[in-house]
Amino acid sequence: MKKQISILLLLLFCSFNLYSQDTLKEIKVQNVQKSLQKSLKLTANTTILSSKELLKAACCNLAESFETNPSIDVNFSDALTGTKQIKMLGLTSPYLMITEENIPSVRGASQAYGLSFTPGTWVESIQITKGAGSVVNGYESISGQINTELIKPIKDIPFFVNAYGASDSRFELNTHFNRKISDKWATSLFVHGNTRVSKNDMNNDGFLDNPLAKQVNILNRWQYTNAQKGWISFINFRYMNDKKQTGELNFDPNRDKLTTNYWGSEINTERIDISTKVGYIFPDMPFQSIGFQNAFNSHNQESYFGLNQYNIKQKSYYSNLIFNSIIDNTRHKFATGLNFMYDKYEEFVNVTDYSRVDNSFGAFFEYTYDNTNNFSLVLGGRIDNHNRLGTFFTPRLHVRYNPWEKGVLRFSAGRGKRSANIFAENQQLFASSRSFDILNTNGKIYGLNPEIAWNYGLSFSQGFKLFNRSSDVGFDFYRTDFQNQVVVDLYQGPQQVVFYNLNGKSFANSLQIEFNYELAKHFNLRTAYKYYDIQTDYQYITQERPLQAKHRFFGNLEYQTHLLDDGKQWKFDFTINWLGKQRLPTTISNSGLDSMPEYSPSFSVMNMQVTKIFSSIFEVYIGGENIGNYKQEKAILGSDNPFGTTFDTSIIYAPVFGQMYYAGLRIKIK
């Protein structure tokens, strides 16, 4: 009874908002604004997901916000934590720059779980840029950038509630409180809570399919706007506490922690984030502005996986000063500035101390030319000095050309450099019997050298009428060439993972072809085919990257009825993802029961959602994920002997849980 009361209290005091806001002035659309937008005028290959797009699925957090979008691939990282891993251009999220309102957010210690720390209700829009990003945002981006814009206090509604419950015993509640203090000041308080209260073992292997979990997440935002004098500023205060418990069904952490009674794991994370943004537009020169961003965060994760302990603390400070102006006229614009980053890591793998301090100071300049018609380019460069990576130059280029009406051709090229946080980025491997071996080459990060890569991309999109209905077709091709890479080698044997510097070639080719069509009024189809060729020279073999499908197909159908004057409306959404076979890490030396084939089978996953809007105040939704009930047959190797030599929970290519159904409601008070 106490458990049911606790759940009820959580449902009463926390909640969940996806209120739509439109913020991108550069995008000009007619009639109903699409929830997924691609502009003909933006220089970079950017897709914008509005909050309307996020409402099409139960995106409880940022990691689950890309299910209806073909630009991002979503996979599960392991068989225990239920964490979803995203990929772009065939490369995992560490090669992406993930920012929150253009301030780096998911990096370092938060790479494994950081996307699940931003509730979907807080998001106003998401901008996905393929290829090298802007030098204004740093040097770490290699395959692209994902920027999240949160709901602005000045535009938010006074009160919003969303309650969510799912058949996997996950419950969520979020509340948004907003108040306009004056004509210049506004503040929002976002309170999020989620929990999973029951144990599920759908494949009968004796292990939880999803972790028992609790998260409390609170954000207080302040916005000051003085349009007459040209000032705008934001202040954010945020606290998050996330706890996960997984492992065998009979595992009790109070009794069995770090023993061989039962295999279990706990991952406890506490974060504090404080950020400020101040911008000033010169009254007599509206084309000229200056902005100053500052952010501090403290990330503390204490965790263990069976007998493996992994603890990491990261304290970071980020500062960015940006000046925007023109050269002669508004066709020639530039942005220049300085930024500083500081990271202090206290990292322990069992009893080994990998603590370090990283800091960098950089200067950048970015020139933009736009003839206001059919051509634009963005050319940028930055010089950085890093205490471990040295002094280096980062160039980036984006070009757009509109050869004819509704057609756009884009090209991009750029260089990225980053330090690989090998343990934080590969935490799923701790939940296995693998030993971690580093081939030390006297580099300055874990004895390894920094990762350096060039990314080149070409894309084309054309809109046209087909049977008097709107449609468009497009393709993009990107290639990433690594000059150096920290290779994560899972091919040397199932009992070890080896980290070493690249000796040879490593590349990722990505081809995507899209076709979108308006089947009828308010009835739209999206399709995409993706081909990946990703290969690396490992120590003893040139092999494709494991757990990456060469062929993928995406399809989405959306339909909504006409919006009535009283606000009533139905919305229907269906998504299918088909994945071809994937190369699996080697398990050849294991016994027959604990070995897997070289390649996984192909499979498809289908999701759907129905939303009924009763009025501008109240709506409900129901949906299902993996409604075809496809499950990976063997998710955990050695599950009958988790402290044995063949135990491994990381070789996951498909869903583990099976079908999952959910329902929720939203209340908006305007």
CSV table of C-alpha atoms in Angstrom, one decimal, residues 315-474:
chain,number,residue,atom,x,y,z
A,315,LYS,CA,33.3,19.8,-12.4
A,316,SER,CA,33.2,22.0,-15.5
A,317,TYR,CA,33.2,25.7,-16.4
A,318,TYR,CA,32.4,27.1,-19.9
A,319,SER,CA,32.6,30.7,-21.0
A,320,ASN,CA,32.0,32.1,-24.5
A,321,LEU,CA,32.2,35.7,-25.6
A,322,ILE,CA,30.7,36.4,-29.1
A,323,PHE,CA,30.6,39.6,-31.1
A,324,ASN,CA,28.5,39.8,-34.3
A,325,SER,CA,28.6,42.5,-36.9
A,326,ILE,CA,28.9,43.2,-40.7
A,327,ILE,CA,31.5,44.1,-43.2
A,328,ASP,CA,30.3,47.0,-45.3
A,329,ASN,CA,26.8,45.7,-45.7
A,330,THR,CA,24.5,43.0,-44.4
A,331,ARG,CA,25.5,40.5,-47.1
A,332,HIS,CA,28.8,40.2,-45.3
A,333,LYS,CA,28.5,39.2,-41.7
A,334,PHE,CA,31.0,37.9,-39.2
A,335,ALA,CA,31.1,36.5,-35.7
A,336,THR,CA,34.2,36.5,-33.6
A,337,GLY,CA,35.1,35.8,-30.0
A,338,LEU,CA,36.9,34.0,-27.3
A,339,ASN,CA,36.0,31.0,-25.2
A,340,PHE,CA,37.4,29.0,-22.2
A,341,MET,CA,36.7,25.5,-21.0
A,342,TYR,CA,37.8,23.9,-17.7
A,343,ASP,CA,37.1,20.2,-16.7
A,344,LYS,CA,38.3,18.6,-13.5
A,345,TYR,CA,37.8,14.8,-13.5
A,346,GLU,CA,38.0,12.6,-10.5
A,347,GLU,CA,37.7,9.1,-12.0
A,348,PHE,CA,38.2,5.7,-10.4
A,349,VAL,CA,38.0,2.4,-12.2
A,350,ASN,CA,38.0,-0.1,-9.2
A,351,VAL,CA,41.1,1.1,-7.3
A,352,THR,CA,42.9,2.8,-10.3
A,353,ASP,CA,42.9,6.6,-10.3
A,354,TYR,CA,42.5,8.2,-13.7
A,355,SER,CA,41.8,11.8,-12.4
A,356,ARG,CA,43.0,14.7,-14.5
A,357,VAL,CA,42.4,18.4,-15.2
A,358,ASP,CA,41.7,19.6,-18.8
A,359,ASN,CA,41.5,23.3,-19.8
A,360,SER,CA,41.5,25.1,-23.1
A,361,PHE,CA,41.5,28.7,-24.4
A,362,GLY,CA,40.4,29.5,-27.9
A,363,ALA,CA,39.7,32.3,-30.4
A,364,PHE,CA,37.4,32.0,-33.4
A,365,PHE,CA,36.3,34.0,-36.5
A,366,GLU,CA,33.4,33.1,-38.7
A,367,TYR,CA,32.5,34.9,-42.0
A,368,THR,CA,29.1,34.6,-43.6
A,369,TYR,CA,28.2,35.7,-47.1
A,370,ASP,CA,24.6,35.7,-48.3
A,371,ASN,CA,23.5,37.3,-51.5
A,372,THR,CA,19.9,37.1,-50.1
A,373,ASN,CA,18.9,35.0,-53.1
A,374,ASN,CA,20.4,31.7,-54.1
A,375,PHE,CA,23.9,31.5,-52.5
A,376,SER,CA,25.5,31.7,-49.1
A,377,LEU,CA,28.5,30.4,-47.4
A,378,VAL,CA,29.9,30.2,-43.9
A,379,LEU,CA,33.7,30.0,-43.5
A,380,GLY,CA,35.2,29.8,-40.1
A,381,GLY,CA,38.3,28.9,-38.2
A,382,ARG,CA,39.5,28.8,-34.6
A,383,ILE,CA,42.8,28.4,-32.8
A,384,ASP,CA,42.8,26.6,-29.4
A,385,ASN,CA,45.4,25.9,-26.8
A,386,HIS,CA,44.7,22.8,-24.7
A,387,ASN,CA,46.9,21.6,-21.9
A,388,ARG,CA,46.7,18.0,-23.3
A,389,LEU,CA,45.8,18.4,-27.0
A,390,GLY,CA,48.3,21.2,-27.6
A,391,THR,CA,47.8,24.2,-29.9
A,392,PHE,CA,45.8,23.4,-33.1
A,393,PHE,CA,43.7,25.0,-35.8
A,394,THR,CA,40.1,24.0,-36.7
A,395,PRO,CA,38.6,25.1,-40.1
A,396,ARG,CA,35.0,24.7,-41.0
A,397,LEU,CA,33.1,25.5,-44.3
A,398,HIS,CA,29.4,25.3,-45.2
A,399,VAL,CA,28.1,26.3,-48.7
A,400,ARG,CA,24.5,26.6,-50.0
A,401,TYR,CA,23.3,27.1,-53.6
A,402,ASN,CA,19.7,27.1,-54.9
A,403,PRO,CA,20.0,26.2,-58.6
A,404,TRP,CA,16.3,26.6,-59.2
A,405,GLU,CA,13.0,27.0,-57.3
A,406,LYS,CA,12.6,24.6,-54.3
A,407,GLY,CA,16.0,23.1,-55.0
A,408,VAL,CA,18.9,23.4,-52.6
A,409,LEU,CA,22.5,22.0,-52.9
A,410,ARG,CA,24.8,22.1,-49.9
A,411,PHE,CA,28.4,21.2,-49.2
A,412,SER,CA,30.3,21.1,-46.0
A,413,ALA,CA,33.8,20.3,-44.8
A,414,GLY,CA,35.6,20.6,-41.4
A,415,ARG,CA,38.0,19.2,-38.9
A,416,GLY,CA,37.2,18.1,-35.4
A,417,LYS,CA,39.5,17.1,-32.4
A,418,ARG,CA,38.5,15.6,-29.1
A,419,SER,CA,39.8,13.6,-26.2
A,420,ALA,CA,38.1,10.2,-25.8
A,421,ASN,CA,36.8,9.5,-22.3
A,422,ILE,CA,37.1,5.8,-22.8
A,423,PHE,CA,35.5,4.6,-19.6
A,424,ALA,CA,32.6,7.1,-19.4
A,425,GLU,CA,31.8,6.5,-23.1
A,426,ASN,CA,31.9,2.6,-22.8
A,427,GLN,CA,30.3,2.0,-19.5
A,428,GLN,CA,28.1,-0.8,-20.8
A,429,LEU,CA,31.3,-2.9,-21.0
A,430,PHE,CA,31.6,-2.9,-17.3
A,431,ALA,CA,28.6,-5.2,-17.1
A,432,SER,CA,30.6,-8.0,-18.5
A,433,SER,CA,33.5,-10.3,-17.7
A,434,ARG,CA,35.8,-8.3,-20.1
A,435,SER,CA,39.1,-7.0,-18.9
A,436,PHE,CA,39.9,-3.4,-19.9
A,437,ASP,CA,43.3,-3.2,-21.6
A,438,ILE,CA,45.0,0.0,-22.8
A,439,LEU,CA,47.9,-0.1,-25.1
A,440,ASN,CA,49.7,2.9,-23.6
A,441,THR,CA,51.6,5.0,-26.2
A,442,ASN,CA,52.6,7.7,-23.7
A,443,GLY,CA,49.7,9.9,-24.9
A,444,LYS,CA,48.3,12.5,-22.5
A,445,ILE,CA,44.8,11.0,-22.2
A,446,TYR,CA,44.8,7.5,-20.6
A,447,GLY,CA,48.2,7.1,-22.3
A,448,LEU,CA,46.4,7.6,-25.7
A,449,ASN,CA,46.5,10.4,-28.3
A,450,PRO,CA,43.5,12.7,-29.1
A,451,GLU,CA,41.0,11.8,-31.8
A,452,ILE,CA,41.2,13.8,-35.0
A,453,ALA,CA,38.9,13.5,-38.0
A,454,TRP,CA,37.8,15.3,-41.2
A,455,ASN,CA,34.2,15.3,-42.3
A,456,TYR,CA,33.0,16.1,-45.8
A,457,GLY,CA,29.4,16.2,-46.9
A,458,LEU,CA,27.2,16.9,-50.0
A,459,SER,CA,23.4,17.1,-49.9
A,460,PHE,CA,20.6,18.0,-52.3
A,461,SER,CA,16.9,18.5,-51.8
A,462,GLN,CA,14.1,19.2,-54.3
A,463,GLY,CA,10.4,20.1,-53.6
A,464,PHE,CA,7.8,19.5,-56.3
A,465,LYS,CA,4.1,18.6,-56.9
A,466,LEU,CA,3.1,15.0,-57.4
A,467,PHE,CA,-0.5,14.4,-58.4
A,468,ASN,CA,-1.1,18.0,-57.2
A,469,ARG,CA,0.2,17.2,-53.8
A,470,SER,CA,3.3,18.5,-52.0
A,471,SER,CA,6.3,16.3,-52.0
A,472,ASP,CA,10.1,16.4,-51.8
A,473,VAL,CA,13.0,14.2,-52.5
A,474,GLY,CA,16.6,14.5,-51.2
